[in-house]
């Protein structure tokens, strides 16, 4: 096992560095099913999923991916049982606590996207601490979508822009795609080239609705806790076979 991970520390030779996606987004799905298949409570699936995320972040650093955006909690996930929601909030907090030191060392720039003011205060504090500590880091940009919804993101951009119009700062005819993008959580970051969704579901579930206009989608049946370097390798290989046309012939 150890030798296998060491071998995979470097970009697999069959992948072309110049064709790597710059920005990878992930819908980390299937934790519940993973736990259920083992006769464990759902939360154990989330716990295992957090370890998978740690490994994927390291892999992206090792292989030279510039931005990684992951869906950790949707605006719809509040509808889950309260104990599960509480566990997820505590898990994100623990993840930050445990990983911050290494992320600082490895020059990771952490960002959060979503309605953060609705999160538990203790999590908000941990988020501030980690984003503050990595603010000037120039390595991989690691965004965690927490209490995130694509529609909510678009609406908050509309509100912010309307406010500027009302204050006479911009004119309606000046609202271009660039202006709009500058008001999204992903301002300044290129759109994802590749979106990976685990556990076979073929939907966006309100993730990055604007940004995924031309992103490639890769869906695997692997459940999130089982998504390892070999799985990521497969996703990148598939991506490198795609022909991206952007509406051209
Ligand atoms: C994804 O796994 C984690 C979150 C949504 C937080 P799920 O919890 O959705 O797992 P399944 O889809 O029930 O298997
Ligand atoms: C999407 O997964 C949200 C996250 C992975 C955080 P869900 O499991 O909530 O999505 P649906 O309900 O299957 O669409
Ligand atoms: Mg799910």
mmCIF file of C-alpha atoms and ligand atoms in Angstrom:
data_model
loop_
_atom_site.group_PDB
_atom_site.id
_atom_site.type_symbol
_atom_site.label_atom_id
_atom_site.label_comp_id
_atom_site.label_asym_id
_atom_site.label_seq_id
_atom_site.Cartn_x
_atom_site.Cartn_y
_atom_site.Cartn_z
ATOM 1 C CA UNK A 1 0.000 0.000 0.000
ATOM 2 C CA UNK A 2 2.703 2.452 0.969
ATOM 3 C CA UNK A 3 4.672 1.763 -2.223
ATOM 4 C CA UNK A 4 1.521 2.257 -4.243
ATOM 5 C CA UNK A 5 0.949 5.712 -2.737
ATOM 6 C CA UNK A 6 4.617 6.654 -3.282
ATOM 7 C CA UNK A 7 4.372 5.635 -6.927
ATOM 8 C CA UNK A 8 1.322 7.829 -7.257
ATOM 9 C CA UNK A 9 3.032 10.809 -5.652
ATOM 10 C CA UNK A 10 4.098 12.037 -9.077
ATOM 11 C CA UNK A 11 1.852 12.799 -12.000
ATOM 12 C CA UNK A 12 1.175 9.437 -13.691
ATOM 13 C CA UNK A 13 3.269 9.308 -16.901
ATOM 14 C CA UNK A 14 0.255 8.711 -19.143
ATOM 15 C CA UNK A 15 -1.230 12.084 -18.162
ATOM 16 C CA UNK A 16 -0.101 15.133 -20.117
ATOM 17 C CA UNK A 17 0.807 18.001 -17.845
ATOM 18 C CA UNK A 18 -0.211 20.608 -20.412
ATOM 19 C CA UNK A 19 -3.694 19.057 -20.666
ATOM 20 C CA UNK A 20 -4.422 18.949 -16.923
ATOM 21 C CA UNK A 21 -7.538 20.806 -15.798
ATOM 22 C CA UNK A 22 -6.506 23.980 -13.982
ATOM 23 C CA UNK A 23 -9.606 23.969 -11.838
ATOM 24 C CA UNK A 24 -11.288 20.783 -10.590
ATOM 25 C CA UNK A 25 -14.649 20.870 -8.806
ATOM 26 C CA UNK A 26 -16.061 17.912 -6.885
ATOM 27 C CA UNK A 27 -19.522 16.934 -5.681
ATOM 28 C CA UNK A 28 -18.487 14.607 -2.871
ATOM 29 C CA UNK A 29 -21.505 12.304 -2.866
ATOM 30 C CA UNK A 30 -22.220 8.821 -1.531
ATOM 31 C CA UNK A 31 -21.026 8.965 2.076
ATOM 32 C CA UNK A 32 -24.378 7.719 3.350
ATOM 33 C CA UNK A 33 -24.474 4.783 0.937
ATOM 34 C CA UNK A 34 -20.871 3.892 1.777
ATOM 35 C CA UNK A 35 -21.746 3.707 5.473
ATOM 36 C CA UNK A 36 -24.982 1.827 4.855
ATOM 37 C CA UNK A 37 -23.212 -0.832 2.808
ATOM 38 C CA UNK A 38 -21.024 -1.473 5.842
ATOM 39 C CA UNK A 39 -23.878 -1.456 8.318
ATOM 40 C CA UNK A 40 -22.560 1.784 9.850
ATOM 41 C CA UNK A 41 -24.408 5.000 10.739
ATOM 42 C CA UNK A 42 -24.353 7.671 7.975
ATOM 43 C CA UNK A 43 -22.036 9.908 9.980
ATOM 44 C CA UNK A 44 -19.284 7.303 9.718
ATOM 45 C CA UNK A 45 -19.474 7.770 5.960
ATOM 46 C CA UNK A 46 -18.943 11.509 6.388
ATOM 47 C CA UNK A 47 -15.987 10.842 8.658
ATOM 48 C CA UNK A 48 -14.394 8.575 6.061
ATOM 49 C CA UNK A 49 -15.230 11.184 3.407
ATOM 50 C CA UNK A 50 -13.240 13.836 5.253
ATOM 51 C CA UNK A 51 -10.139 11.616 5.018
ATOM 52 C CA UNK A 52 -10.759 11.183 1.297
ATOM 53 C CA UNK A 53 -10.807 14.960 0.924
ATOM 54 C CA UNK A 54 -7.497 15.317 2.766
ATOM 55 C CA UNK A 55 -5.957 12.809 0.373
ATOM 56 C CA UNK A 56 -7.418 14.464 -2.721
ATOM 57 C CA UNK A 57 -6.080 17.859 -1.676
ATOM 58 C CA UNK A 58 -2.602 16.352 -1.252
ATOM 59 C CA UNK A 59 -2.915 14.648 -4.601
ATOM 60 C CA UNK A 60 -3.881 17.913 -6.318
ATOM 61 C CA UNK A 61 -0.830 19.572 -4.753
ATOM 62 C CA UNK A 62 1.420 16.698 -5.861
ATOM 63 C CA UNK A 63 0.095 16.624 -9.406
ATOM 64 C CA UNK A 64 -0.027 20.368 -9.978
ATOM 65 C CA UNK A 65 -3.764 21.202 -10.047
ATOM 66 C CA UNK A 66 -4.156 24.947 -9.455
ATOM 67 C CA UNK A 67 -7.648 25.120 -7.982
ATOM 68 C CA UNK A 68 -9.878 22.608 -6.180
ATOM 69 C CA UNK A 69 -13.474 23.454 -5.250
ATOM 70 C CA UNK A 70 -15.491 20.963 -3.230
ATOM 71 C CA UNK A 71 -19.164 20.814 -2.294
ATOM 72 C CA UNK A 72 -19.306 20.142 1.435
ATOM 73 C CA UNK A 73 -22.821 21.307 2.371
ATOM 74 C CA UNK A 74 -25.635 22.595 0.184
ATOM 75 C CA UNK A 75 -28.343 25.115 1.066
ATOM 76 C CA UNK A 76 -30.713 22.128 0.787
ATOM 77 C CA UNK A 77 -28.744 19.912 3.186
ATOM 78 C CA UNK A 78 -30.321 21.719 6.191
ATOM 79 C CA UNK A 79 -33.339 19.473 5.500
ATOM 80 C CA UNK A 80 -31.389 16.461 6.818
ATOM 81 C CA UNK A 81 -31.840 15.146 10.383
ATOM 82 C CA UNK A 82 -30.485 17.592 12.911
ATOM 83 C CA UNK A 83 -27.884 15.195 14.324
ATOM 84 C CA UNK A 84 -26.439 14.681 10.846
ATOM 85 C CA UNK A 85 -26.311 18.428 10.177
ATOM 86 C CA UNK A 86 -24.606 19.035 13.531
ATOM 87 C CA UNK A 87 -22.108 16.292 12.820
ATOM 88 C CA UNK A 88 -21.251 17.764 9.425
ATOM 89 C CA UNK A 89 -20.702 21.240 10.914
ATOM 90 C CA UNK A 90 -18.431 19.797 13.604
ATOM 91 C CA UNK A 91 -16.613 17.726 10.991
ATOM 92 C CA UNK A 92 -15.784 20.744 8.810
ATOM 93 C CA UNK A 93 -14.517 22.552 11.891
ATOM 94 C CA UNK A 94 -12.363 19.613 12.913
ATOM 95 C CA UNK A 95 -11.046 19.288 9.371
ATOM 96 C CA UNK A 96 -9.852 22.897 9.468
ATOM 97 C CA UNK A 97 -8.330 22.524 12.931
ATOM 98 C CA UNK A 98 -6.431 19.403 11.956
ATOM 99 C CA UNK A 99 -5.280 20.508 8.518
ATOM 100 C CA UNK A 100 -4.529 24.197 8.950
ATOM 101 C CA UNK A 101 -0.902 23.775 9.950
ATOM 102 C CA UNK A 102 -0.081 21.614 6.960
ATOM 103 C CA UNK A 103 -2.095 23.819 4.605
ATOM 104 C CA UNK A 104 -0.133 26.874 5.764
ATOM 105 C CA UNK A 105 3.144 24.995 5.262
ATOM 106 C CA UNK A 106 2.107 23.825 1.826
ATOM 107 C CA UNK A 107 1.135 27.320 0.683
ATOM 108 C CA UNK A 108 -2.578 26.382 0.264
ATOM 109 C CA UNK A 109 -4.963 29.316 -0.131
ATOM 110 C CA UNK A 110 -8.274 28.397 1.556
ATOM 111 C CA UNK A 111 -11.553 30.018 0.598
ATOM 112 C CA UNK A 112 -15.141 29.381 1.678
ATOM 113 C CA UNK A 113 -18.175 29.999 -0.475
ATOM 114 C CA UNK A 114 -21.790 30.135 0.670
ATOM 115 C CA UNK A 115 -23.898 31.945 3.244
ATOM 116 C CA UNK A 116 -21.348 31.722 6.041
ATOM 117 C CA UNK A 117 -23.314 33.952 8.440
ATOM 118 C CA UNK A 118 -25.871 31.141 8.881
ATOM 119 C CA UNK A 119 -23.252 28.630 10.056
ATOM 120 C CA UNK A 120 -22.626 27.881 13.747
ATOM 121 C CA UNK A 121 -20.485 30.601 15.316
ATOM 122 C CA UNK A 122 -17.727 28.178 16.263
ATOM 123 C CA UNK A 123 -17.409 27.134 12.624
ATOM 124 C CA UNK A 124 -17.464 30.734 11.434
ATOM 125 C CA UNK A 125 -14.555 31.470 13.769
ATOM 126 C CA UNK A 126 -12.552 28.519 12.455
ATOM 127 C CA UNK A 127 -13.285 29.625 8.897
ATOM 128 C CA UNK A 128 -12.043 33.163 9.612
ATOM 129 C CA UNK A 129 -8.935 31.785 11.263
ATOM 130 C CA UNK A 130 -8.016 29.534 8.354
ATOM 131 C CA UNK A 131 -8.838 31.973 5.564
ATOM 132 C CA UNK A 132 -6.911 34.700 7.401
ATOM 133 C CA UNK A 133 -3.884 32.442 7.955
ATOM 134 C CA UNK A 134 -3.692 31.439 4.280
ATOM 135 C CA UNK A 135 -4.789 34.708 2.692
ATOM 136 C CA UNK A 136 -1.398 35.479 1.150
ATOM 137 C CA UNK A 137 -0.580 31.920 0.128
ATOM 138 C CA UNK A 138 0.126 31.489 -3.558
ATOM 139 C CA UNK A 139 -0.246 27.704 -3.942
ATOM 140 C CA UNK A 140 -3.376 25.727 -4.758
ATOM 141 C CA UNK A 141 -6.646 27.593 -4.263
ATOM 142 C CA UNK A 142 -8.845 25.322 -2.184
ATOM 143 C CA UNK A 143 -12.489 26.394 -1.962
ATOM 144 C CA UNK A 144 -14.993 24.689 0.288
ATOM 145 C CA UNK A 145 -18.639 25.295 -0.601
ATOM 146 C CA UNK A 146 -20.503 25.288 2.703
ATOM 147 C CA UNK A 147 -24.151 26.344 2.914
ATOM 148 C CA UNK A 148 -23.707 26.950 -0.787
ATOM 149 C CA UNK A 149 -26.408 27.026 -3.469
ATOM 150 C CA UNK A 150 -25.873 28.049 -7.080
ATOM 151 C CA UNK A 151 -29.190 29.881 -7.262
ATOM 152 C CA UNK A 152 -28.501 31.692 -3.994
ATOM 153 C CA UNK A 153 -25.084 32.721 -5.334
ATOM 154 C CA UNK A 154 -26.635 34.158 -8.500
ATOM 155 C CA UNK A 155 -29.320 35.989 -6.504
ATOM 156 C CA UNK A 156 -26.823 37.570 -4.120
ATOM 157 C CA UNK A 157 -24.821 38.772 -7.127
ATOM 158 C CA UNK A 158 -28.002 40.302 -8.604
ATOM 159 C CA UNK A 159 -28.703 42.089 -5.334
ATOM 160 C CA UNK A 160 -25.167 43.446 -5.048
ATOM 161 C CA UNK A 161 -25.211 44.687 -8.645
ATOM 162 C CA UNK A 162 -28.701 46.228 -8.283
ATOM 163 C CA UNK A 163 -27.454 48.097 -5.252
ATOM 164 C CA UNK A 164 -24.587 49.529 -7.283
ATOM 165 C CA UNK A 165 -26.975 50.550 -10.045
ATOM 166 C CA UNK A 166 -29.232 52.233 -7.499
ATOM 167 C CA UNK A 167 -26.242 54.096 -6.069
ATOM 168 C CA UNK A 168 -25.285 55.219 -9.563
ATOM 169 C CA UNK A 169 -21.990 53.306 -9.536
ATOM 170 C CA UNK A 170 -22.776 51.353 -12.706
ATOM 171 C CA UNK A 171 -25.349 51.535 -15.492
ATOM 172 C CA UNK A 172 -27.606 48.559 -16.404
ATOM 173 C CA UNK A 173 -26.034 48.404 -19.883
ATOM 174 C CA UNK A 174 -22.603 47.952 -18.273
ATOM 175 C CA UNK A 175 -23.591 44.657 -16.644
ATOM 176 C CA UNK A 176 -21.471 42.270 -18.707
ATOM 177 C CA UNK A 177 -20.547 38.644 -18.013
ATOM 178 C CA UNK A 178 -17.284 39.932 -16.532
ATOM 179 C CA UNK A 179 -19.090 42.330 -14.178
ATOM 180 C CA UNK A 180 -21.495 39.582 -13.150
ATOM 181 C CA UNK A 181 -18.700 37.085 -12.504
ATOM 182 C CA UNK A 182 -16.908 39.589 -10.334
ATOM 183 C CA UNK A 183 -19.875 39.370 -7.931
ATOM 184 C CA UNK A 184 -19.878 35.592 -7.617
ATOM 185 C CA UNK A 185 -18.042 33.729 -4.845
ATOM 186 C CA UNK A 186 -15.604 32.513 -7.496
ATOM 187 C CA UNK A 187 -14.578 36.037 -8.542
ATOM 188 C CA UNK A 188 -11.091 35.991 -9.984
ATOM 189 C CA UNK A 189 -10.940 32.198 -10.375
ATOM 190 C CA UNK A 190 -11.255 30.557 -13.798
ATOM 191 C CA UNK A 191 -14.373 28.380 -14.243
ATOM 192 C CA UNK A 192 -13.930 24.690 -13.408
ATOM 193 C CA UNK A 193 -12.587 22.715 -16.365
ATOM 194 C CA UNK A 194 -13.715 19.464 -14.813
ATOM 195 C CA UNK A 195 -16.517 18.607 -12.397
ATOM 196 C CA UNK A 196 -16.364 15.188 -10.765
ATOM 197 C CA UNK A 197 -19.418 13.686 -9.100
ATOM 198 C CA UNK A 198 -19.109 10.430 -7.194
ATOM 199 C CA UNK A 199 -21.717 7.747 -6.530
ATOM 200 C CA UNK A 200 -23.358 7.800 -9.936
ATOM 201 C CA UNK A 201 -25.903 10.604 -9.591
ATOM 202 C CA UNK A 202 -26.225 12.561 -12.841
ATOM 203 C CA UNK A 203 -27.222 15.992 -11.637
ATOM 204 C CA UNK A 204 -25.677 19.273 -10.512
ATOM 205 C CA UNK A 205 -27.705 19.545 -7.276
ATOM 206 C CA UNK A 206 -27.454 23.355 -7.379
ATOM 207 C CA UNK A 207 -23.629 23.429 -7.602
ATOM 208 C CA UNK A 208 -21.810 26.098 -9.650
ATOM 209 C CA UNK A 209 -24.735 26.731 -12.004
ATOM 210 C CA UNK A 210 -23.186 29.758 -13.695
ATOM 211 C CA UNK A 211 -19.600 28.505 -13.674
ATOM 212 C CA UNK A 212 -20.377 25.106 -15.214
ATOM 213 C CA UNK A 213 -21.677 26.546 -18.493
ATOM 214 C CA UNK A 214 -18.840 24.813 -20.388
ATOM 215 C CA UNK A 215 -17.160 22.609 -17.795
ATOM 216 C CA UNK A 216 -16.683 18.910 -18.525
ATOM 217 C CA UNK A 217 -18.641 16.557 -16.272
ATOM 218 C CA UNK A 218 -17.265 13.221 -15.091
ATOM 219 C CA UNK A 219 -19.465 10.881 -13.110
ATOM 220 C CA UNK A 220 -18.161 7.767 -11.398
ATOM 221 C CA UNK A 221 -20.051 5.073 -9.533
ATOM 222 C CA UNK A 222 -17.338 5.067 -6.853
ATOM 223 C CA UNK A 223 -18.706 6.298 -3.526
ATOM 224 C CA UNK A 224 -16.914 9.351 -2.160
ATOM 225 C CA UNK A 225 -15.032 7.582 0.686
ATOM 226 C CA UNK A 226 -13.601 5.165 -1.934
ATOM 227 C CA UNK A 227 -12.413 7.936 -4.284
ATOM 228 C CA UNK A 228 -8.620 7.518 -4.132
ATOM 229 C CA UNK A 229 -5.680 8.531 -6.339
ATOM 230 C CA UNK A 230 -6.442 5.739 -8.782
ATOM 231 C CA UNK A 231 -9.994 7.032 -9.192
ATOM 232 C CA UNK A 232 -8.735 10.594 -9.641
ATOM 233 C CA UNK A 233 -6.239 9.330 -12.206
ATOM 234 C CA UNK A 234 -9.132 7.728 -14.129
ATOM 235 C CA UNK A 235 -11.116 10.972 -14.022
ATOM 236 C CA UNK A 236 -8.158 12.971 -15.345
ATOM 237 C CA UNK A 237 -7.500 10.400 -18.094
ATOM 238 C CA UNK A 238 -11.125 10.630 -19.196
ATOM 239 C CA UNK A 239 -10.902 14.427 -19.161
ATOM 240 C CA UNK A 240 -7.809 14.358 -21.359
ATOM 241 C CA UNK A 241 -9.729 12.318 -23.978
ATOM 242 C CA UNK A 242 -12.476 14.933 -24.214
ATOM 243 C CA UNK A 243 -12.716 17.375 -27.060
ATOM 244 C CA UNK A 244 -13.735 20.760 -25.669
ATOM 245 C CA UNK A 245 -15.466 22.751 -28.398
ATOM 246 C CA UNK A 246 -17.027 25.778 -26.678
ATOM 247 C CA UNK A 247 -19.645 26.021 -29.438
ATOM 248 C CA UNK A 248 -17.129 25.885 -32.277
ATOM 249 C CA UNK A 249 -16.923 23.142 -34.923
HETATM 250 C C1 LIG B 1 -22.453 13.504 0.488
HETATM 251 O O1 LIG B 1 -22.876 12.229 0.852
HETATM 252 C C2 LIG B 1 -22.148 14.355 1.696
HETATM 253 C C3 LIG B 1 -23.049 15.497 1.864
HETATM 254 C C4 LIG B 1 -24.092 15.789 1.132
HETATM 255 C C5 LIG B 1 -22.753 16.361 2.989
HETATM 256 P P1 LIG B 1 -24.392 11.920 1.154
HETATM 257 O O2 LIG B 1 -24.622 12.115 2.611
HETATM 258 O O3 LIG B 1 -25.283 12.705 0.273
HETATM 259 O O4 LIG B 1 -24.446 10.380 0.789
HETATM 260 P P2 LIG B 1 -25.648 9.613 0.107
HETATM 261 O O5 LIG B 1 -25.962 10.323 -1.165
HETATM 262 O O6 LIG B 1 -26.786 9.637 1.065
HETATM 263 O O7 LIG B 1 -25.107 8.234 -0.121
HETATM 264 C C1 LIG B 2 -24.971 17.337 -3.073
HETATM 265 O O1 LIG B 2 -25.265 16.056 -2.637
HETATM 266 C C2 LIG B 2 -24.435 18.150 -1.937
HETATM 267 C C3 LIG B 2 -23.106 17.793 -1.449
HETATM 268 C C4 LIG B 2 -22.354 16.850 -1.920
HETATM 269 C C5 LIG B 2 -22.622 18.611 -0.372
HETATM 270 P P1 LIG B 2 -26.725 15.641 -2.171
HETATM 271 O O2 LIG B 2 -26.642 14.224 -1.771
HETATM 272 O O3 LIG B 2 -27.230 16.593 -1.161
HETATM 273 O O4 LIG B 2 -27.565 15.828 -3.516
HETATM 274 P P2 LIG B 2 -28.940 15.170 -3.959
HETATM 275 O O5 LIG B 2 -29.906 15.384 -2.831
HETATM 276 O O6 LIG B 2 -28.682 13.713 -4.206
HETATM 277 O O7 LIG B 2 -29.307 15.885 -5.214
HETATM 278 MG MG1 LIG B 3 -26.097 12.341 -1.568
#
